[in-house]
mmCIF file of C-alpha atoms in Angstrom:
data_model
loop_
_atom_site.group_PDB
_atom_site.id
_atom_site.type_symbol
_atom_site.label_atom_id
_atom_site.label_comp_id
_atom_site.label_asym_id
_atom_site.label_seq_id
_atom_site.Cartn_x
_atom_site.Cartn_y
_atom_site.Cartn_z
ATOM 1 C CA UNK A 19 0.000 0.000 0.000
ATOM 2 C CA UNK A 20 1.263 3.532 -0.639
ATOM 3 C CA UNK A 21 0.216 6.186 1.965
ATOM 4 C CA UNK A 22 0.348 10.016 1.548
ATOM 5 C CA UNK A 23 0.663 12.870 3.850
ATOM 6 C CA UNK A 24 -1.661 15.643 2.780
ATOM 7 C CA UNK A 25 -2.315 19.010 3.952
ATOM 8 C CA UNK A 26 -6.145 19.768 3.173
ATOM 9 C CA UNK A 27 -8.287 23.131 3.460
ATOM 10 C CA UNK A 28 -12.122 22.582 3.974
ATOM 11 C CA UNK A 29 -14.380 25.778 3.600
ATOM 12 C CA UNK A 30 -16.885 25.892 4.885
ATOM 13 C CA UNK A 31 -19.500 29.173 4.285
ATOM 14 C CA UNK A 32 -16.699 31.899 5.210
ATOM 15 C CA UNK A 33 -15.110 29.236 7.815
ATOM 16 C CA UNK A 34 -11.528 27.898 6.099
ATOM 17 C CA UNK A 35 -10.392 24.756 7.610
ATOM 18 C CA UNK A 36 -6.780 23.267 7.497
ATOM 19 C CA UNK A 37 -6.604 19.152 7.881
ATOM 20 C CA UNK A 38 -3.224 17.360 8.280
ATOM 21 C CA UNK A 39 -3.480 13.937 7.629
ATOM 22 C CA UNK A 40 -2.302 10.716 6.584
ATOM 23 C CA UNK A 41 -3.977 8.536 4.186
ATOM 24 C CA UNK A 42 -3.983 5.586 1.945
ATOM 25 C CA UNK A 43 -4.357 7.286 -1.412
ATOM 26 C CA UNK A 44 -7.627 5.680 -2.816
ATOM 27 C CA UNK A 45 -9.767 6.405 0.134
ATOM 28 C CA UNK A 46 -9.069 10.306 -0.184
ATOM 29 C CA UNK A 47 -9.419 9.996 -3.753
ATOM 30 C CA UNK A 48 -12.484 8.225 -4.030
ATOM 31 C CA UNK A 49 -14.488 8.223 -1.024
ATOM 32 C CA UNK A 50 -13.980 11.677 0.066
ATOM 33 C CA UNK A 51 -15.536 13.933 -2.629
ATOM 34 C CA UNK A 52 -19.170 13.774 -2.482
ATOM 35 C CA UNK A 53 -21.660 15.207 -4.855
ATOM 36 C CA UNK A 54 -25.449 15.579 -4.687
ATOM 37 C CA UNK A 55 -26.103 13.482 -7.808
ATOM 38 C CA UNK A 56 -23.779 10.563 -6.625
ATOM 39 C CA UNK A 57 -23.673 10.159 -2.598
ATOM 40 C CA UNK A 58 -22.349 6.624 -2.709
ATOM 41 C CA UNK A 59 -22.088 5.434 0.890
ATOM 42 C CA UNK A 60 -21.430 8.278 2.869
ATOM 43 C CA UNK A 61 -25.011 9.700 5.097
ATOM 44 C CA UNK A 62 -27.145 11.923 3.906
ATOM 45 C CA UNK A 63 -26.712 14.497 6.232
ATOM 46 C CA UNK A 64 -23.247 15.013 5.921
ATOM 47 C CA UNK A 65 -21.917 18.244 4.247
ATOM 48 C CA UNK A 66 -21.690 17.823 0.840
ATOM 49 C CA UNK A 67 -17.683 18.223 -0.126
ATOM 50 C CA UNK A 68 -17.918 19.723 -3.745
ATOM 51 C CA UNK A 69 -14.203 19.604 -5.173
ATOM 52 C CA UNK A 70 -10.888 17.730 -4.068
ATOM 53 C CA UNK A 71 -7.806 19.092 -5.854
ATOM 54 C CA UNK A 72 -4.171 18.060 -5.048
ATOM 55 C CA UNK A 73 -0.508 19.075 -5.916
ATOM 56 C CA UNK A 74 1.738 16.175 -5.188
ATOM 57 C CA UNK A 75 0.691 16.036 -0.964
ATOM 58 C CA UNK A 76 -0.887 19.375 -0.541
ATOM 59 C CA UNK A 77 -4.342 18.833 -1.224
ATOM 60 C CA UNK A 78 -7.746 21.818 -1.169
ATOM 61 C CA UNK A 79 -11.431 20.583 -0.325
ATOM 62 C CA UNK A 80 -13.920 22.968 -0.815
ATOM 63 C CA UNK A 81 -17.325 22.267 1.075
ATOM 64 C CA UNK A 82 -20.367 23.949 2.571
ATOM 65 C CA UNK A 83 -22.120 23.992 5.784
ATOM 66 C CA UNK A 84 -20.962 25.250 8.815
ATOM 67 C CA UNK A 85 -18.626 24.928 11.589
ATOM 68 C CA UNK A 86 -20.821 22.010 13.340
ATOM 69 C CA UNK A 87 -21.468 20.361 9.510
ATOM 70 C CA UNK A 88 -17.390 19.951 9.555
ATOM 71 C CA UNK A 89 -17.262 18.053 12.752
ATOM 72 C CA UNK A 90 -19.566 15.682 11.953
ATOM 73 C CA UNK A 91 -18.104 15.143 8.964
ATOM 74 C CA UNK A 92 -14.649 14.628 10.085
ATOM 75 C CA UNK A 93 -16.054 12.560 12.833
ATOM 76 C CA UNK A 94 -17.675 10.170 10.168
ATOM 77 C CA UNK A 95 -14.355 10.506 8.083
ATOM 78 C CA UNK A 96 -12.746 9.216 11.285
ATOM 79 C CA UNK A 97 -14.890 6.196 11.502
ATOM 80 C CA UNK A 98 -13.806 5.076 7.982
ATOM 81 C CA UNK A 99 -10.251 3.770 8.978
ATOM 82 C CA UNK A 100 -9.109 3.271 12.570
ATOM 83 C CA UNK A 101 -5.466 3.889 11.534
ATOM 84 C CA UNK A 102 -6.431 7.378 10.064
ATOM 85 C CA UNK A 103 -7.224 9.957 11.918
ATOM 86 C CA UNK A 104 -8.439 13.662 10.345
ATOM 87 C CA UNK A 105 -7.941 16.980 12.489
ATOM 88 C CA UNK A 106 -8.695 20.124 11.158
ATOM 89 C CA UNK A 107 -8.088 23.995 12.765
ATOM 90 C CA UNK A 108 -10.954 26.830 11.836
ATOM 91 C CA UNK A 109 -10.286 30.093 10.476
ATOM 92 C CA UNK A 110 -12.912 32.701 8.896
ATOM 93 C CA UNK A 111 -10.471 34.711 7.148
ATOM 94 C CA UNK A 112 -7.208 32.906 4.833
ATOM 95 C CA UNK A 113 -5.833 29.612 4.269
ATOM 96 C CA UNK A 114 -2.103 28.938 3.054
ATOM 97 C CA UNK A 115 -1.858 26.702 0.469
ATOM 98 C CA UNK A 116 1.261 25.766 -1.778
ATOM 99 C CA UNK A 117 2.594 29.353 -2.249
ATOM 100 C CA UNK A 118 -0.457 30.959 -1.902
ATOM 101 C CA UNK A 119 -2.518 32.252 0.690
ATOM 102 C CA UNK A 120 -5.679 32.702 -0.169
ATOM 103 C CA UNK A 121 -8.150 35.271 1.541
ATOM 104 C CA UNK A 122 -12.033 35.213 1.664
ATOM 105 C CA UNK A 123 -13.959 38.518 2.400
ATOM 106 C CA UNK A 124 -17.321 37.893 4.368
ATOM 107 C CA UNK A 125 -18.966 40.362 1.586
ATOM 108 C CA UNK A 126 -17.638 38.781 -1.577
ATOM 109 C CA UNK A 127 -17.644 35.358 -2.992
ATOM 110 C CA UNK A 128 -14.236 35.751 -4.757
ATOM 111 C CA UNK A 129 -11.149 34.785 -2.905
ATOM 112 C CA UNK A 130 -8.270 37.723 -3.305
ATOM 113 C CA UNK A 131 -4.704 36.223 -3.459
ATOM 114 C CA UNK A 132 -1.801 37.177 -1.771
ATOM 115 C CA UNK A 133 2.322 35.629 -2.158
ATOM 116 C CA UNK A 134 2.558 32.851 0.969
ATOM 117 C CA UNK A 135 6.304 32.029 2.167
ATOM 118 C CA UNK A 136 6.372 29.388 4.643
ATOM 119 C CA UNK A 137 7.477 30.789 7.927
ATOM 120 C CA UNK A 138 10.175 27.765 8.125
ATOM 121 C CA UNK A 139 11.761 28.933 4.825
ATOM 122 C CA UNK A 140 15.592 30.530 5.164
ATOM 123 C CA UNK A 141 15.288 32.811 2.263
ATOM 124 C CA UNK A 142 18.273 31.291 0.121
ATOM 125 C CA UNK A 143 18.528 32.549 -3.405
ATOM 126 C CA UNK A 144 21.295 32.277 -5.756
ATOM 127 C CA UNK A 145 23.858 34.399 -4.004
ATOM 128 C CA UNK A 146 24.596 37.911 -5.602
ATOM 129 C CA UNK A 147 28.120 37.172 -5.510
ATOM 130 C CA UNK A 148 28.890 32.987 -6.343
ATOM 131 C CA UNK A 149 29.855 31.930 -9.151
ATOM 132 C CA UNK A 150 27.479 31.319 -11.252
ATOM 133 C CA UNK A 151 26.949 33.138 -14.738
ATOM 134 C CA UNK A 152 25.023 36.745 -14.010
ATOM 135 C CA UNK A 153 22.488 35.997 -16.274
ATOM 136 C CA UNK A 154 21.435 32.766 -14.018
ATOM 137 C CA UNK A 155 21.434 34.650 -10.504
ATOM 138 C CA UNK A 156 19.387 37.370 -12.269
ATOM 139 C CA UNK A 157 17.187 35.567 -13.649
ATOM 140 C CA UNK A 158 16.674 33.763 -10.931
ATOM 141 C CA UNK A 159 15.701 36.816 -9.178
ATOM 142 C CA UNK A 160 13.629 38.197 -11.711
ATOM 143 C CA UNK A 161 11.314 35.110 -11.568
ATOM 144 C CA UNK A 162 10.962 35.381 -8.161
ATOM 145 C CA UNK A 163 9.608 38.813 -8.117
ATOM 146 C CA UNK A 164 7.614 37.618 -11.015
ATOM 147 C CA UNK A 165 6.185 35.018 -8.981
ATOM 148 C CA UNK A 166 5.231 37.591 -6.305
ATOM 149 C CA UNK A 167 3.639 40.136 -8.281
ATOM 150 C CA UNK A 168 1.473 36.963 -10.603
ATOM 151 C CA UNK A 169 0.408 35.583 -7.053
ATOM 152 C CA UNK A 170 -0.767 39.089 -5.850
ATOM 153 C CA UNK A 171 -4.890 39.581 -6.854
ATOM 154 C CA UNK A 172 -4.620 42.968 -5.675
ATOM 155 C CA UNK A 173 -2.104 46.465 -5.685
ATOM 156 C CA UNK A 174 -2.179 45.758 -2.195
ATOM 157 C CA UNK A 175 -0.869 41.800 -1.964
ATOM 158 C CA UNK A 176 1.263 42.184 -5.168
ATOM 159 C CA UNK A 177 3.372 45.056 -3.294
ATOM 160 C CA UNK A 178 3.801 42.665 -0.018
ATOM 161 C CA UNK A 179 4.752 40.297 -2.143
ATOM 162 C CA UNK A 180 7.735 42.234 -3.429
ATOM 163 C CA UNK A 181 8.546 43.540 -0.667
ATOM 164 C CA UNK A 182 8.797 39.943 1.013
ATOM 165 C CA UNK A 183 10.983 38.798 -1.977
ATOM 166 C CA UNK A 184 13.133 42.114 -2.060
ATOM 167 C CA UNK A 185 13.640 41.536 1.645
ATOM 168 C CA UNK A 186 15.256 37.702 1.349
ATOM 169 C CA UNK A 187 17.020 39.008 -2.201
ATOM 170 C CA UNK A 188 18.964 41.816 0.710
ATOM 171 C CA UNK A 189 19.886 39.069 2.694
ATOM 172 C CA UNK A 190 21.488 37.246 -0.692
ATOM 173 C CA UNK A 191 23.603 40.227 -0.817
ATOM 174 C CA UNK A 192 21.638 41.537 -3.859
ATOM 175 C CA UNK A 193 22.081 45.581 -3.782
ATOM 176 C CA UNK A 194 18.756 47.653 -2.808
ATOM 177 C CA UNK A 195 18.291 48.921 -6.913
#
Protein backbone atom coordinates (compact mmCIF):
# COMPACT_ATOMS: atom_id res chain seq x y z
CA UNK A 1 0.00 0.00 0.00
CA UNK A 2 1.26 3.53 -0.64
CA UNK A 3 0.22 6.19 1.96
CA UNK A 4 0.35 10.02 1.55
CA UNK A 5 0.66 12.87 3.85
CA UNK A 6 -1.66 15.64 2.78
CA UNK A 7 -2.32 19.01 3.95
CA UNK A 8 -6.14 19.77 3.17
CA UNK A 9 -8.29 23.13 3.46
CA UNK A 10 -12.12 22.58 3.97
CA UNK A 11 -14.38 25.78 3.60
CA UNK A 12 -16.88 25.89 4.89
CA UNK A 13 -19.50 29.17 4.29
CA UNK A 14 -16.70 31.90 5.21
CA UNK A 15 -15.11 29.24 7.81
CA UNK A 16 -11.53 27.90 6.10
CA UNK A 17 -10.39 24.76 7.61
CA UNK A 18 -6.78 23.27 7.50
CA UNK A 19 -6.60 19.15 7.88
CA UNK A 20 -3.22 17.36 8.28
CA UNK A 21 -3.48 13.94 7.63
CA UNK A 22 -2.30 10.72 6.58
CA UNK A 23 -3.98 8.54 4.19
CA UNK A 24 -3.98 5.59 1.94
CA UNK A 25 -4.36 7.29 -1.41
CA UNK A 26 -7.63 5.68 -2.82
CA UNK A 27 -9.77 6.41 0.13
CA UNK A 28 -9.07 10.31 -0.18
CA UNK A 29 -9.42 10.00 -3.75
CA UNK A 30 -12.48 8.23 -4.03
CA UNK A 31 -14.49 8.22 -1.02
CA UNK A 32 -13.98 11.68 0.07
CA UNK A 33 -15.54 13.93 -2.63
CA UNK A 34 -19.17 13.77 -2.48
CA UNK A 35 -21.66 15.21 -4.85
CA UNK A 36 -25.45 15.58 -4.69
CA UNK A 37 -26.10 13.48 -7.81
CA UNK A 38 -23.78 10.56 -6.63
CA UNK A 39 -23.67 10.16 -2.60
CA UNK A 40 -22.35 6.62 -2.71
CA UNK A 41 -22.09 5.43 0.89
CA UNK A 42 -21.43 8.28 2.87
CA UNK A 43 -25.01 9.70 5.10
CA UNK A 44 -27.15 11.92 3.91
CA UNK A 45 -26.71 14.50 6.23
CA UNK A 46 -23.25 15.01 5.92
CA UNK A 47 -21.92 18.24 4.25
CA UNK A 48 -21.69 17.82 0.84
CA UNK A 49 -17.68 18.22 -0.13
CA UNK A 50 -17.92 19.72 -3.75
CA UNK A 51 -14.20 19.60 -5.17
CA UNK A 52 -10.89 17.73 -4.07
CA UNK A 53 -7.81 19.09 -5.85
CA UNK A 54 -4.17 18.06 -5.05
CA UNK A 55 -0.51 19.07 -5.92
CA UNK A 56 1.74 16.18 -5.19
CA UNK A 57 0.69 16.04 -0.96
CA UNK A 58 -0.89 19.37 -0.54
CA UNK A 59 -4.34 18.83 -1.22
CA UNK A 60 -7.75 21.82 -1.17
CA UNK A 61 -11.43 20.58 -0.32
CA UNK A 62 -13.92 22.97 -0.81
CA UNK A 63 -17.32 22.27 1.08
CA UNK A 64 -20.37 23.95 2.57
CA UNK A 65 -22.12 23.99 5.78
CA UNK A 66 -20.96 25.25 8.82
CA UNK A 67 -18.63 24.93 11.59
CA UNK A 68 -20.82 22.01 13.34
CA UNK A 69 -21.47 20.36 9.51
CA UNK A 70 -17.39 19.95 9.56
CA UNK A 71 -17.26 18.05 12.75
CA UNK A 72 -19.57 15.68 11.95
CA UNK A 73 -18.10 15.14 8.96
CA UNK A 74 -14.65 14.63 10.09
CA UNK A 75 -16.05 12.56 12.83
CA UNK A 76 -17.68 10.17 10.17
CA UNK A 77 -14.36 10.51 8.08
CA UNK A 78 -12.75 9.22 11.29
CA UNK A 79 -14.89 6.20 11.50
CA UNK A 80 -13.81 5.08 7.98
CA UNK A 81 -10.25 3.77 8.98
CA UNK A 82 -9.11 3.27 12.57
CA UNK A 83 -5.47 3.89 11.53
CA UNK A 84 -6.43 7.38 10.06
CA UNK A 85 -7.22 9.96 11.92
CA UNK A 86 -8.44 13.66 10.34
CA UNK A 87 -7.94 16.98 12.49
CA UNK A 88 -8.69 20.12 11.16
CA UNK A 89 -8.09 24.00 12.77
CA UNK A 90 -10.95 26.83 11.84
CA UNK A 91 -10.29 30.09 10.48
CA UNK A 92 -12.91 32.70 8.90
CA UNK A 93 -10.47 34.71 7.15
CA UNK A 94 -7.21 32.91 4.83
CA UNK A 95 -5.83 29.61 4.27
CA UNK A 96 -2.10 28.94 3.05
CA UNK A 97 -1.86 26.70 0.47
CA UNK A 98 1.26 25.77 -1.78
CA UNK A 99 2.59 29.35 -2.25
CA UNK A 100 -0.46 30.96 -1.90
CA UNK A 101 -2.52 32.25 0.69
CA UNK A 102 -5.68 32.70 -0.17
CA UNK A 103 -8.15 35.27 1.54
CA UNK A 104 -12.03 35.21 1.66
CA UNK A 105 -13.96 38.52 2.40
CA UNK A 106 -17.32 37.89 4.37
CA UNK A 107 -18.97 40.36 1.59
CA UNK A 108 -17.64 38.78 -1.58
CA UNK A 109 -17.64 35.36 -2.99
CA UNK A 110 -14.24 35.75 -4.76
CA UNK A 111 -11.15 34.79 -2.90
CA UNK A 112 -8.27 37.72 -3.31
CA UNK A 113 -4.70 36.22 -3.46
CA UNK A 114 -1.80 37.18 -1.77
CA UNK A 115 2.32 35.63 -2.16
CA UNK A 116 2.56 32.85 0.97
CA UNK A 117 6.30 32.03 2.17
CA UNK A 118 6.37 29.39 4.64
CA UNK A 119 7.48 30.79 7.93
CA UNK A 120 10.17 27.77 8.13
CA UNK A 121 11.76 28.93 4.82
CA UNK A 122 15.59 30.53 5.16
CA UNK A 123 15.29 32.81 2.26
CA UNK A 124 18.27 31.29 0.12
CA UNK A 125 18.53 32.55 -3.41
CA UNK A 126 21.29 32.28 -5.76
CA UNK A 127 23.86 34.40 -4.00
CA UNK A 128 24.60 37.91 -5.60
CA UNK A 129 28.12 37.17 -5.51
CA UNK A 130 28.89 32.99 -6.34
CA UNK A 131 29.85 31.93 -9.15
CA UNK A 132 27.48 31.32 -11.25
CA UNK A 133 26.95 33.14 -14.74
CA UNK A 134 25.02 36.75 -14.01
CA UNK A 135 22.49 36.00 -16.27
CA UNK A 136 21.44 32.77 -14.02
CA UNK A 137 21.43 34.65 -10.50
CA UNK A 138 19.39 37.37 -12.27
CA UNK A 139 17.19 35.57 -13.65
CA UNK A 140 16.67 33.76 -10.93
CA UNK A 141 15.70 36.82 -9.18
CA UNK A 142 13.63 38.20 -11.71
CA UNK A 143 11.31 35.11 -11.57
CA UNK A 144 10.96 35.38 -8.16
CA UNK A 145 9.61 38.81 -8.12
CA UNK A 146 7.61 37.62 -11.02
CA UNK A 147 6.18 35.02 -8.98
CA UNK A 148 5.23 37.59 -6.31
CA UNK A 149 3.64 40.14 -8.28
CA UNK A 150 1.47 36.96 -10.60
CA UNK A 151 0.41 35.58 -7.05
CA UNK A 152 -0.77 39.09 -5.85
CA UNK A 153 -4.89 39.58 -6.85
CA UNK A 154 -4.62 42.97 -5.68
CA UNK A 155 -2.10 46.47 -5.69
CA UNK A 156 -2.18 45.76 -2.19
CA UNK A 157 -0.87 41.80 -1.96
CA UNK A 158 1.26 42.18 -5.17
CA UNK A 159 3.37 45.06 -3.29
CA UNK A 160 3.80 42.66 -0.02
CA UNK A 161 4.75 40.30 -2.14
CA UNK A 162 7.73 42.23 -3.43
CA UNK A 163 8.55 43.54 -0.67
CA UNK A 164 8.80 39.94 1.01
CA UNK A 165 10.98 38.80 -1.98
CA UNK A 166 13.13 42.11 -2.06
CA UNK A 167 13.64 41.54 1.65
CA UNK A 168 15.26 37.70 1.35
CA UNK A 169 17.02 39.01 -2.20
CA UNK A 170 18.96 41.82 0.71
CA UNK A 171 19.89 39.07 2.69
CA UNK A 172 21.49 37.25 -0.69
CA UNK A 173 23.60 40.23 -0.82
CA UNK A 174 21.64 41.54 -3.86
CA UNK A 175 22.08 45.58 -3.78
CA UNK A 176 18.76 47.65 -2.81
CA UNK A 177 18.29 48.92 -6.91
Amino acid sequence: KQWYQRRVAITAGFAIIYVYLTVEKPLLEQDFTYSEAEPGDRPSNLMPVYCWNRYVDDCITIGEGTENDVSQLFKYVNTLNPKIQFTYEANPKQIDFLDLTIHLQENSDKPQFELFIKPTSLGIFLNYNSGHPRSTIMNSARNELLRAVRNGSTDEFKQRGVNKIKDMLLSNDFTPS
